[in-house]
Amino acid sequence: MATAVIFGGKSCEHDVSVVTGVQALGELRAYKPVPVYIDANGGWHTGKTLFTVAGVRSGKGLKSVYMRPGSDLLYSGGRAIARIDEAVLCCHGAGGEDGSIQGLLELCGVAYTCSGILASALCLDKAEFKRFASAAGFPVLPFATYTRDEWNKNIYSVADKLNAIGYPLMIKPARQGSSIGIGKASNESELVEKTRTAFMFDGKVVAEKLLVNFRELNCAALSDGSEITVSGVEEPVGWKDFLTYADKYAGKRAVKRRLPADLSHELTERVRDMTRSVFELAGLGGVARVDWMLSEDGELYLNEVNTVPGSLASYLFIAGGMTVSGFYGRLLSSARAALAERRRTVYRFAPPKSVKK
């Protein structure tokens, strides 16, 4: 039996996922993990060179692999090379964070370390998540959604939605992460430009009221299958207007993070309590990072949830005194508990025989 670390993927967040996956492989050395790298075209591979970012980029020494529904075996060339009993998911964005790979692993009977199919799909789709969050009573900024088809065929309907919110707006692809394709619009010309950019990455867009001079706050929750541990609160600092892709990942030029965030004890505990509530009400599992926005006047708004956060958000728990082995122990325990729960369900039904009179 083996623990697989699955990373990469056919996603705009592919490169970020590689970093997360390689980090997880290093931190899971004691488990003798099997690396499963999904390339930018969707092909699956394994190999000893995948334990470093440079090795992944070289593409050397890799063998193609795949899994079959109904089997927990990892195959290469028609031959089983490993039996996978649990998978650490490190795929960010579409195809990895939207429930797709979770569905495959459920068909294969493999435990996996993140939220289930429904919760994953819900949280990746910003439009649906904001509807859920609003209905659940969490504070969210005014927002509207529209599709590529609606934009092209019924622009007046879109205009009515946006006029109800008013400029300035933040325009985002609905099912994208890492700030890819987002931009602010202060007038009609910028709206058209930013919407066209967003439609390059998704057929559905979210427009929300732009919050000026806000502070971003991040907090994560980790389940071991029975208890939920909530991390401290961090604050990215040194960015302008909104956190761009470069702000997050541009090496030495990336923004710094203040951990713990410079907040009152009362506000810190409020963020932590609300993070726990989001985790529970959205039916999340494994680990998830919840991102908040704090306005100048002290109002707190729920922004989004990352069900496969960068670095799996392990650093947030380690900063609070949890060991690396303790973090992964809880994460894998959650995966096993979710699989055990699925196995309790009966999938066969024999209708009662008709009674002859």
PDB file of C-alpha atoms in Angstrom, residues 3-296:
ATOM      1  CA  THR A   3       0.667   7.141  -0.266  1.00  0.00           C
ATOM      2  CA  ALA A   4       0.550   9.073  -3.533  1.00  0.00           C
ATOM      3  CA  VAL A   5       1.198  12.786  -3.842  1.00  0.00           C
ATOM      4  CA  ILE A   6      -0.718  14.082  -6.861  1.00  0.00           C
ATOM      5  CA  PHE A   7       0.263  17.484  -8.221  1.00  0.00           C
ATOM      6  CA  GLY A   8       0.484  19.601 -11.364  1.00  0.00           C
ATOM      7  CA  GLY A   9      -2.549  19.472 -13.610  1.00  0.00           C
ATOM      8  CA  LYS A  10      -4.079  21.016 -16.710  1.00  0.00           C
ATOM      9  CA  SER A  11      -4.657  24.345 -15.030  1.00  0.00           C
ATOM     10  CA  CYS A  12      -3.405  27.930 -15.051  1.00  0.00           C
ATOM     11  CA  GLU A  13      -2.152  27.175 -11.534  1.00  0.00           C
ATOM     12  CA  HIS A  14       0.010  24.298 -12.731  1.00  0.00           C
ATOM     13  CA  ASP A  15       3.336  25.835 -11.710  1.00  0.00           C
ATOM     14  CA  VAL A  16       2.081  26.723  -8.227  1.00  0.00           C
ATOM     15  CA  SER A  17       0.815  23.173  -7.823  1.00  0.00           C
ATOM     16  CA  VAL A  18       4.245  21.790  -8.706  1.00  0.00           C
ATOM     17  CA  VAL A  19       5.783  23.767  -5.841  1.00  0.00           C
ATOM     18  CA  THR A  20       3.117  22.560  -3.412  1.00  0.00           C
ATOM     19  CA  GLY A  21       3.527  18.963  -4.571  1.00  0.00           C
ATOM     20  CA  VAL A  22       7.314  18.927  -4.314  1.00  0.00           C
ATOM     21  CA  GLN A  23       7.090  20.461  -0.839  1.00  0.00           C
ATOM     22  CA  ALA A  24       4.624  17.776   0.257  1.00  0.00           C
ATOM     23  CA  LEU A  25       6.840  15.022  -1.157  1.00  0.00           C
ATOM     24  CA  GLY A  26       9.750  16.330   0.901  1.00  0.00           C
ATOM     25  CA  GLU A  27       7.692  16.575   4.076  1.00  0.00           C
ATOM     26  CA  LEU A  28       6.262  13.070   3.586  1.00  0.00           C
ATOM     27  CA  ARG A  29       9.594  11.287   3.102  1.00  0.00           C
ATOM     28  CA  ALA A  30       8.865   8.993   6.054  1.00  0.00           C
ATOM     29  CA  TYR A  31       5.842   7.641   4.148  1.00  0.00           C
ATOM     30  CA  LYS A  32       7.968   6.775   1.073  1.00  0.00           C
ATOM     31  CA  PRO A  33       5.442   8.583  -1.118  1.00  0.00           C
ATOM     32  CA  VAL A  34       4.753   7.819  -4.767  1.00  0.00           C
ATOM     33  CA  PRO A  35       4.867  11.031  -6.833  1.00  0.00           C
ATOM     34  CA  VAL A  36       2.143  11.396  -9.456  1.00  0.00           C
ATOM     35  CA  TYR A  37       2.714  14.403 -11.665  1.00  0.00           C
ATOM     36  CA  ILE A  38      -0.018  15.600 -14.035  1.00  0.00           C
ATOM     37  CA  ASP A  39       1.531  17.581 -16.869  1.00  0.00           C
ATOM     38  CA  ALA A  40       0.051  20.685 -18.501  1.00  0.00           C
ATOM     39  CA  ASN A  41      -1.677  18.505 -21.120  1.00  0.00           C
ATOM     40  CA  GLY A  42      -3.294  16.248 -18.526  1.00  0.00           C
ATOM     41  CA  GLY A  43      -0.912  13.268 -18.801  1.00  0.00           C
ATOM     42  CA  TRP A  44      -0.008  11.377 -15.616  1.00  0.00           C
ATOM     43  CA  HIS A  45       3.598  10.453 -14.793  1.00  0.00           C
ATOM     44  CA  THR A  46       5.769   9.103 -12.017  1.00  0.00           C
ATOM     45  CA  GLY A  47       9.527   8.972 -11.508  1.00  0.00           C
ATOM     46  CA  LYS A  48      12.328   9.586  -9.023  1.00  0.00           C
ATOM     47  CA  THR A  49      13.167  12.998 -10.523  1.00  0.00           C
ATOM     48  CA  LEU A  50       9.802  14.406  -9.404  1.00  0.00           C
ATOM     49  CA  PHE A  51      11.045  15.121  -5.883  1.00  0.00           C
ATOM     50  CA  THR A  52      12.490  18.474  -6.994  1.00  0.00           C
ATOM     51  CA  VAL A  53      11.053  21.349  -9.030  1.00  0.00           C
ATOM     52  CA  ALA A  54      14.060  21.170 -11.355  1.00  0.00           C
ATOM     53  CA  GLY A  55      13.428  17.464 -11.862  1.00  0.00           C
ATOM     54  CA  VAL A  56       9.797  18.103 -12.749  1.00  0.00           C
ATOM     55  CA  ARG A  57      10.792  20.753 -15.270  1.00  0.00           C
ATOM     56  CA  SER A  58      13.422  18.531 -16.858  1.00  0.00           C
ATOM     57  CA  GLY A  59      10.852  15.865 -17.685  1.00  0.00           C
ATOM     58  CA  LYS A  60      13.597  13.213 -17.538  1.00  0.00           C
ATOM     59  CA  GLY A  61      13.180   9.660 -16.315  1.00  0.00           C
ATOM     60  CA  LEU A  62       9.383   9.740 -16.230  1.00  0.00           C
ATOM     61  CA  LYS A  63       6.982   6.917 -16.990  1.00  0.00           C
ATOM     62  CA  SER A  64       3.345   7.392 -17.930  1.00  0.00           C
ATOM     63  CA  VAL A  65       0.830   6.104 -15.401  1.00  0.00           C
ATOM     64  CA  TYR A  66      -2.935   5.933 -14.976  1.00  0.00           C
ATOM     65  CA  MET A  67      -5.683   4.633 -12.699  1.00  0.00           C
ATOM     66  CA  ARG A  68      -8.851   2.725 -13.562  1.00  0.00           C
ATOM     67  CA  PRO A  69     -12.267   3.188 -11.939  1.00  0.00           C
ATOM     68  CA  GLY A  70     -12.981   0.252  -9.687  1.00  0.00           C
ATOM     69  CA  SER A  71      -9.310  -0.310  -8.846  1.00  0.00           C
ATOM     70  CA  ASP A  72      -6.898   1.314  -6.408  1.00  0.00           C
ATOM     71  CA  LEU A  73      -3.900   0.255  -8.509  1.00  0.00           C
ATOM     72  CA  LEU A  74      -1.547   2.640 -10.283  1.00  0.00           C
ATOM     73  CA  TYR A  75      -0.699   1.259 -13.717  1.00  0.00           C
ATOM     74  CA  SER A  76       2.103   1.858 -16.185  1.00  0.00           C
ATOM     75  CA  GLY A  77       2.100   0.168 -19.588  1.00  0.00           C
ATOM     76  CA  GLY A  78      -0.708  -2.153 -18.549  1.00  0.00           C
ATOM     77  CA  ARG A  79       1.160  -3.367 -15.460  1.00  0.00           C
ATOM     78  CA  ALA A  80       0.283  -2.476 -11.871  1.00  0.00           C
ATOM     79  CA  ILE A  81       3.230  -0.713 -10.198  1.00  0.00           C
ATOM     80  CA  ALA A  82       1.673   0.352  -6.879  1.00  0.00           C
ATOM     81  CA  ARG A  83      -1.465  -0.025  -4.815  1.00  0.00           C
ATOM     82  CA  ILE A  84      -2.601   3.440  -3.710  1.00  0.00           C
ATOM     83  CA  ASP A  85      -4.570   3.522  -0.484  1.00  0.00           C
ATOM     84  CA  GLU A  86      -4.381   7.282   0.093  1.00  0.00           C
ATOM     85  CA  ALA A  87      -3.575  10.353  -1.977  1.00  0.00           C
ATOM     86  CA  VAL A  88      -2.357  13.774  -0.895  1.00  0.00           C
ATOM     87  CA  LEU A  89      -3.935  16.179  -3.376  1.00  0.00           C
ATOM     88  CA  CYS A  90      -1.823  19.203  -4.319  1.00  0.00           C
ATOM     89  CA  CYS A  91      -3.547  20.190  -7.580  1.00  0.00           C
ATOM     90  CA  HIS A  92      -4.737  23.803  -7.558  1.00  0.00           C
ATOM     91  CA  GLY A  93      -7.507  25.140  -9.764  1.00  0.00           C
ATOM     92  CA  ALA A  94      -9.572  23.490 -12.497  1.00  0.00           C
ATOM     93  CA  GLY A  95      -9.299  19.729 -12.783  1.00  0.00           C
ATOM     94  CA  GLY A  96      -7.786  19.389  -9.330  1.00  0.00           C
ATOM     95  CA  GLU A  97      -9.674  21.640  -6.948  1.00  0.00           C
ATOM     96  CA  ASP A  98     -13.102  21.468  -8.577  1.00  0.00           C
ATOM     97  CA  GLY A  99     -14.104  17.915  -7.611  1.00  0.00           C
ATOM     98  CA  SER A 100     -12.884  16.246 -10.817  1.00  0.00           C
ATOM     99  CA  ILE A 101      -9.939  14.314  -9.431  1.00  0.00           C
ATOM    100  CA  GLN A 102     -11.860  13.704  -6.209  1.00  0.00           C
ATOM    101  CA  GLY A 103     -14.556  11.955  -8.269  1.00  0.00           C
ATOM    102  CA  LEU A 104     -11.981   9.747  -9.996  1.00  0.00           C
ATOM    103  CA  LEU A 105     -10.407   8.748  -6.692  1.00  0.00           C
ATOM    104  CA  GLU A 106     -13.817   7.917  -5.241  1.00  0.00           C
ATOM    105  CA  LEU A 107     -14.482   5.663  -8.240  1.00  0.00           C
ATOM    106  CA  CYS A 108     -11.109   4.025  -7.533  1.00  0.00           C
ATOM    107  CA  GLY A 109     -11.852   3.607  -3.822  1.00  0.00           C
ATOM    108  CA  VAL A 110      -8.865   5.715  -2.750  1.00  0.00           C
ATOM    109  CA  ALA A 111      -8.819   8.014   0.297  1.00  0.00           C
ATOM    110  CA  TYR A 112      -7.834  11.602  -0.512  1.00  0.00           C
ATOM    111  CA  THR A 113      -6.817  14.608   1.563  1.00  0.00           C
ATOM    112  CA  CYS A 114      -9.188  17.440   0.833  1.00  0.00           C
ATOM    113  CA  SER A 115     -12.858  18.313   0.620  1.00  0.00           C
ATOM    114  CA  GLY A 116     -15.290  16.072  -1.207  1.00  0.00           C
ATOM    115  CA  ILE A 117     -16.749  16.493  -4.680  1.00  0.00           C
ATOM    116  CA  LEU A 118     -19.611  18.864  -3.846  1.00  0.00           C
ATOM    117  CA  ALA A 119     -17.717  21.095  -1.412  1.00  0.00           C
ATOM    118  CA  SER A 120     -14.731  21.302  -3.771  1.00  0.00           C
ATOM    119  CA  ALA A 121     -16.883  22.311  -6.742  1.00  0.00           C
ATOM    120  CA  LEU A 122     -18.813  24.810  -4.635  1.00  0.00           C
ATOM    121  CA  CYS A 123     -15.731  26.599  -3.316  1.00  0.00           C
ATOM    122  CA  LEU A 124     -13.904  26.823  -6.641  1.00  0.00           C
ATOM    123  CA  ASP A 125     -16.926  28.488  -8.253  1.00  0.00           C
ATOM    124  CA  LYS A 126     -16.868  32.005  -6.783  1.00  0.00           C
ATOM    125  CA  ALA A 127     -20.392  32.755  -8.018  1.00  0.00           C
ATOM    126  CA  GLU A 128     -21.984  29.714  -6.390  1.00  0.00           C
ATOM    127  CA  PHE A 129     -19.901  30.063  -3.242  1.00  0.00           C
ATOM    128  CA  LYS A 130     -20.955  33.690  -2.757  1.00  0.00           C
ATOM    129  CA  ARG A 131     -24.599  32.657  -3.141  1.00  0.00           C
ATOM    130  CA  PHE A 132     -24.088  29.931  -0.546  1.00  0.00           C
ATOM    131  CA  ALA A 133     -22.212  32.259   1.824  1.00  0.00           C
ATOM    132  CA  SER A 134     -24.848  34.968   1.541  1.00  0.00           C
ATOM    133  CA  ALA A 135     -27.678  32.494   2.164  1.00  0.00           C
ATOM    134  CA  ALA A 136     -25.794  31.076   5.162  1.00  0.00           C
ATOM    135  CA  GLY A 137     -25.543  34.549   6.693  1.00  0.00           C
ATOM    136  CA  PHE A 138     -21.849  35.253   6.167  1.00  0.00           C
ATOM    137  CA  PRO A 139     -21.004  38.874   5.257  1.00  0.00           C
ATOM    138  CA  VAL A 140     -20.114  39.209   1.551  1.00  0.00           C
ATOM    139  CA  LEU A 141     -19.677  42.249  -0.688  1.00  0.00           C
ATOM    140  CA  PRO A 142     -22.428  43.078  -3.194  1.00  0.00           C
ATOM    141  CA  PHE A 143     -21.845  40.993  -6.325  1.00  0.00           C
ATOM    142  CA  ALA A 144     -23.328  39.945  -9.650  1.00  0.00           C
ATOM    143  CA  THR A 145     -22.531  37.168 -12.102  1.00  0.00           C
ATOM    144  CA  TYR A 146     -22.882  36.878 -15.863  1.00  0.00           C
ATOM    145  CA  THR A 147     -21.858  34.435 -18.562  1.00  0.00           C
ATOM    146  CA  ARG A 148     -20.045  34.894 -21.850  1.00  0.00           C
ATOM    147  CA  ASP A 149     -23.286  34.140 -23.690  1.00  0.00           C
ATOM    148  CA  GLU A 150     -25.232  36.718 -21.675  1.00  0.00           C
ATOM    149  CA  TRP A 151     -22.518  39.340 -22.243  1.00  0.00           C
ATOM    150  CA  ASN A 152     -22.642  38.783 -26.007  1.00  0.00           C
ATOM    151  CA  LYS A 153     -26.406  38.490 -26.421  1.00  0.00           C
ATOM    152  CA  ASN A 154     -28.028  40.493 -23.609  1.00  0.00           C
ATOM    153  CA  ILE A 155     -25.635  43.222 -22.526  1.00  0.00           C
ATOM    154  CA  TYR A 156     -28.496  45.307 -21.113  1.00  0.00           C
ATOM    155  CA  SER A 157     -29.242  42.572 -18.592  1.00  0.00           C
ATOM    156  CA  VAL A 158     -25.598  42.633 -17.508  1.00  0.00           C
ATOM    157  CA  ALA A 159     -25.661  46.439 -17.298  1.00  0.00           C
ATOM    158  CA  ASP A 160     -28.705  46.338 -15.009  1.00  0.00           C
ATOM    159  CA  LYS A 161     -26.936  43.951 -12.651  1.00  0.00           C
ATOM    160  CA  LEU A 162     -23.781  46.045 -12.508  1.00  0.00           C
ATOM    161  CA  ASN A 163     -25.593  49.366 -12.169  1.00  0.00           C
ATOM    162  CA  ALA A 164     -27.244  47.998  -9.056  1.00  0.00           C
ATOM    163  CA  ILE A 165     -23.759  47.612  -7.524  1.00  0.00           C
ATOM    164  CA  GLY A 166     -22.012  50.642  -8.975  1.00  0.00           C
ATOM    165  CA  TYR A 167     -18.362  51.370  -9.782  1.00  0.00           C
ATOM    166  CA  PRO A 168     -15.650  50.635  -8.860  1.00  0.00           C
ATOM    167  CA  LEU A 169     -15.874  46.886  -9.470  1.00  0.00           C
ATOM    168  CA  MET A 170     -13.574  43.903  -9.149  1.00  0.00           C
ATOM    169  CA  ILE A 171     -13.950  41.568 -12.137  1.00  0.00           C
ATOM    170  CA  LYS A 172     -12.992  37.899 -11.688  1.00  0.00           C
ATOM    171  CA  PRO A 173     -13.260  34.634 -13.630  1.00  0.00           C
ATOM    172  CA  ALA A 174     -15.700  32.599 -11.564  1.00  0.00           C
ATOM    173  CA  ARG A 175     -13.686  29.368 -11.540  1.00  0.00           C
ATOM    174  CA  GLN A 176     -10.084  30.472 -11.371  1.00  0.00           C
ATOM    175  CA  GLY A 177      -7.583  30.999  -8.572  1.00  0.00           C
ATOM    176  CA  SER A 178      -4.274  32.701  -7.735  1.00  0.00           C
ATOM    177  CA  SER A 179      -5.678  36.077  -8.901  1.00  0.00           C
ATOM    178  CA  ILE A 180      -5.437  34.918 -12.535  1.00  0.00           C
ATOM    179  CA  GLY A 181      -7.576  36.995 -14.908  1.00  0.00           C
ATOM    180  CA  ILE A 182      -8.856  39.465 -12.307  1.00  0.00           C
ATOM    181  CA  GLY A 183      -8.830  43.251 -12.539  1.00  0.00           C
ATOM    182  CA  LYS A 184     -10.516  46.392 -11.270  1.00  0.00           C
ATOM    183  CA  ALA A 185     -12.915  48.488 -13.346  1.00  0.00           C
ATOM    184  CA  SER A 186     -13.694  52.109 -12.523  1.00  0.00           C
ATOM    185  CA  ASN A 187     -15.619  52.905 -15.711  1.00  0.00           C
ATOM    186  CA  GLU A 188     -17.291  51.310 -18.729  1.00  0.00           C
ATOM    187  CA  SER A 189     -14.108  51.119 -20.798  1.00  0.00           C
ATOM    188  CA  GLU A 190     -12.222  49.293 -18.042  1.00  0.00           C
ATOM    189  CA  LEU A 191     -15.227  47.047 -17.471  1.00  0.00           C
ATOM    190  CA  VAL A 192     -15.167  45.870 -21.082  1.00  0.00           C
ATOM    191  CA  GLU A 193     -11.408  45.326 -20.978  1.00  0.00           C
ATOM    192  CA  LYS A 194     -11.397  43.418 -17.681  1.00  0.00           C
ATOM    193  CA  THR A 195     -14.429  41.357 -18.633  1.00  0.00           C
ATOM    194  CA  ARG A 196     -12.798  40.274 -21.881  1.00  0.00           C
ATOM    195  CA  THR A 197      -9.698  39.271 -19.941  1.00  0.00           C
ATOM    196  CA  ALA A 198     -11.766  37.312 -17.418  1.00  0.00           C
ATOM    197  CA  PHE A 199     -13.624  35.499 -20.204  1.00  0.00           C
ATOM    198  CA  MET A 200     -10.292  34.211 -21.493  1.00  0.00           C
ATOM    199  CA  PHE A 201     -10.080  32.046 -18.379  1.00  0.00           C
ATOM    200  CA  ASP A 202     -13.724  31.125 -17.755  1.00  0.00           C
ATOM    201  CA  GLY A 203     -17.140  31.386 -19.364  1.00  0.00           C
ATOM    202  CA  LYS A 204     -18.625  32.872 -16.199  1.00  0.00           C
ATOM    203  CA  VAL A 205     -17.594  36.080 -14.453  1.00  0.00           C
ATOM    204  CA  VAL A 206     -18.142  37.509 -10.977  1.00  0.00           C
ATOM    205  CA  ALA A 207     -18.281  41.276 -10.524  1.00  0.00           C
ATOM    206  CA  GLU A 208     -18.206  42.527  -6.951  1.00  0.00           C
ATOM    207  CA  LYS A 209     -18.038  45.919  -5.312  1.00  0.00           C
ATOM    208  CA  LEU A 210     -14.395  46.949  -5.038  1.00  0.00           C
ATOM    209  CA  LEU A 211     -13.322  47.448  -1.462  1.00  0.00           C
ATOM    210  CA  VAL A 212     -10.720  50.213  -1.208  1.00  0.00           C
ATOM    211  CA  ASN A 213      -7.837  50.163   1.300  1.00  0.00           C
ATOM    212  CA  PHE A 214      -8.854  46.856   2.824  1.00  0.00           C
ATOM    213  CA  ARG A 215      -6.676  44.331   4.643  1.00  0.00           C
ATOM    214  CA  GLU A 216      -6.622  40.692   3.575  1.00  0.00           C
ATOM    215  CA  LEU A 217      -6.702  38.106   6.343  1.00  0.00           C
ATOM    216  CA  ASN A 218      -6.142  34.361   5.938  1.00  0.00           C
ATOM    217  CA  CYS A 219      -7.082  31.619   8.359  1.00  0.00           C
ATOM    218  CA  ALA A 220      -7.127  27.844   7.860  1.00  0.00           C
ATOM    219  CA  ALA A 221      -8.993  24.913   9.371  1.00  0.00           C
ATOM    220  CA  LEU A 222      -7.731  21.327   9.548  1.00  0.00           C
ATOM    221  CA  SER A 223      -9.820  18.247  10.295  1.00  0.00           C
ATOM    222  CA  ASP A 224      -8.542  14.873  11.443  1.00  0.00           C
ATOM    223  CA  GLY A 225     -11.904  13.278  10.738  1.00  0.00           C
ATOM    224  CA  SER A 226     -13.369  14.001  14.169  1.00  0.00           C
ATOM    225  CA  GLU A 227     -11.988  17.307  15.453  1.00  0.00           C
ATOM    226  CA  ILE A 228     -11.278  20.607  13.689  1.00  0.00           C
ATOM    227  CA  THR A 229      -8.160  22.646  14.459  1.00  0.00           C
ATOM    228  CA  VAL A 230      -8.169  26.308  13.435  1.00  0.00           C
ATOM    229  CA  SER A 231      -4.899  28.100  12.705  1.00  0.00           C
ATOM    230  CA  GLY A 232      -3.789  31.575  13.662  1.00  0.00           C
ATOM    231  CA  VAL A 233      -4.592  34.506  11.372  1.00  0.00           C
ATOM    232  CA  GLU A 234      -2.056  35.849   8.876  1.00  0.00           C
ATOM    233  CA  GLU A 235      -2.032  39.087   6.880  1.00  0.00           C
ATOM    234  CA  PRO A 236      -0.275  39.545   3.509  1.00  0.00           C
ATOM    235  CA  VAL A 237       1.383  42.976   3.521  1.00  0.00           C
ATOM    236  CA  GLY A 238       3.081  45.211   0.980  1.00  0.00           C
ATOM    237  CA  TRP A 239       0.601  44.908  -1.893  1.00  0.00           C
ATOM    238  CA  LYS A 240      -1.457  47.586  -3.670  1.00  0.00           C
ATOM    239  CA  ASP A 241      -5.160  47.563  -4.664  1.00  0.00           C
ATOM    240  CA  PHE A 242      -5.407  43.746  -4.673  1.00  0.00           C
ATOM    241  CA  LEU A 243      -3.098  40.725  -4.480  1.00  0.00           C
ATOM    242  CA  THR A 244      -1.883  39.830  -7.968  1.00  0.00           C
ATOM    243  CA  TYR A 245      -0.339  36.544  -9.113  1.00  0.00           C
ATOM    244  CA  ALA A 246       3.110  38.171  -8.949  1.00  0.00           C
ATOM    245  CA  ASP A 247       2.404  39.451  -5.428  1.00  0.00           C
ATOM    246  CA  LYS A 248       1.758  35.900  -4.317  1.00  0.00           C
ATOM    247  CA  TYR A 249       4.414  33.910  -6.135  1.00  0.00           C
ATOM    248  CA  ALA A 250       7.171  36.134  -7.598  1.00  0.00           C
ATOM    249  CA  GLY A 251       9.917  34.784  -5.349  1.00  0.00           C
ATOM    250  CA  LYS A 252      11.808  37.530  -3.521  1.00  0.00           C
ATOM    251  CA  ARG A 253       9.442  40.128  -4.990  1.00  0.00           C
ATOM    252  CA  ALA A 254       6.390  38.443  -3.498  1.00  0.00           C
ATOM    253  CA  VAL A 255       4.572  40.188  -0.677  1.00  0.00           C
ATOM    254  CA  LYS A 256       5.508  39.431   2.911  1.00  0.00           C
ATOM    255  CA  ARG A 257       3.156  37.852   5.400  1.00  0.00           C
ATOM    256  CA  ARG A 258       2.576  38.959   8.961  1.00  0.00           C
ATOM    257  CA  LEU A 259       1.868  35.954  11.154  1.00  0.00           C
ATOM    258  CA  PRO A 260       0.150  36.478  13.450  1.00  0.00           C
ATOM    259  CA  ALA A 261      -1.733  39.403  11.956  1.00  0.00           C
ATOM    260  CA  ASP A 262      -1.704  42.646  13.911  1.00  0.00           C
ATOM    261  CA  LEU A 263      -5.263  42.379  15.217  1.00  0.00           C
ATOM    262  CA  SER A 264      -6.986  42.677  18.538  1.00  0.00           C
ATOM    263  CA  HIS A 265      -7.583  39.425  20.396  1.00  0.00           C
ATOM    264  CA  GLU A 266     -11.324  39.877  19.901  1.00  0.00           C
ATOM    265  CA  LEU A 267     -11.066  40.287  16.115  1.00  0.00           C
ATOM    266  CA  THR A 268      -8.588  37.414  15.810  1.00  0.00           C
ATOM    267  CA  GLU A 269     -10.980  35.086  17.612  1.00  0.00           C
ATOM    268  CA  ARG A 270     -13.874  36.307  15.486  1.00  0.00           C
ATOM    269  CA  VAL A 271     -11.982  35.435  12.296  1.00  0.00           C
ATOM    270  CA  ARG A 272     -11.051  32.036  13.721  1.00  0.00           C
ATOM    271  CA  ASP A 273     -14.602  31.282  14.864  1.00  0.00           C
ATOM    272  CA  MET A 274     -16.078  32.295  11.506  1.00  0.00           C
ATOM    273  CA  THR A 275     -13.453  30.216   9.684  1.00  0.00           C
ATOM    274  CA  ARG A 276     -14.557  27.190  11.683  1.00  0.00           C
ATOM    275  CA  SER A 277     -18.192  27.948  10.825  1.00  0.00           C
ATOM    276  CA  VAL A 278     -17.431  28.195   7.106  1.00  0.00           C
ATOM    277  CA  PHE A 279     -15.548  24.886   7.256  1.00  0.00           C
ATOM    278  CA  GLU A 280     -18.443  23.147   8.981  1.00  0.00           C
ATOM    279  CA  LEU A 281     -21.360  24.657   7.037  1.00  0.00           C
ATOM    280  CA  ALA A 282     -19.746  24.156   3.616  1.00  0.00           C
ATOM    281  CA  GLY A 283     -19.005  20.525   4.469  1.00  0.00           C
ATOM    282  CA  LEU A 284     -15.256  20.921   4.001  1.00  0.00           C
ATOM    283  CA  GLY A 285     -12.684  18.253   4.808  1.00  0.00           C
ATOM    284  CA  GLY A 286      -8.933  17.868   5.193  1.00  0.00           C
ATOM    285  CA  VAL A 287      -7.475  21.358   5.192  1.00  0.00           C
ATOM    286  CA  ALA A 288      -8.883  24.575   3.744  1.00  0.00           C
ATOM    287  CA  ARG A 289      -7.833  28.223   3.913  1.00  0.00           C
ATOM    288  CA  VAL A 290     -10.524  30.863   4.256  1.00  0.00           C
ATOM    289  CA  ASP A 291      -9.711  34.364   2.994  1.00  0.00           C
ATOM    290  CA  TRP A 292     -11.310  37.440   4.544  1.00  0.00           C
ATOM    291  CA  MET A 293     -11.312  41.183   3.811  1.00  0.00           C
ATOM    292  CA  LEU A 294     -11.266  43.778   6.570  1.00  0.00           C
ATOM    293  CA  SER A 295     -12.523  47.228   5.551  1.00  0.00           C
ATOM    294  CA  GLU A 296     -11.210  50.533   6.854  1.00  0.00           C
TER     295      GLU A 296
END
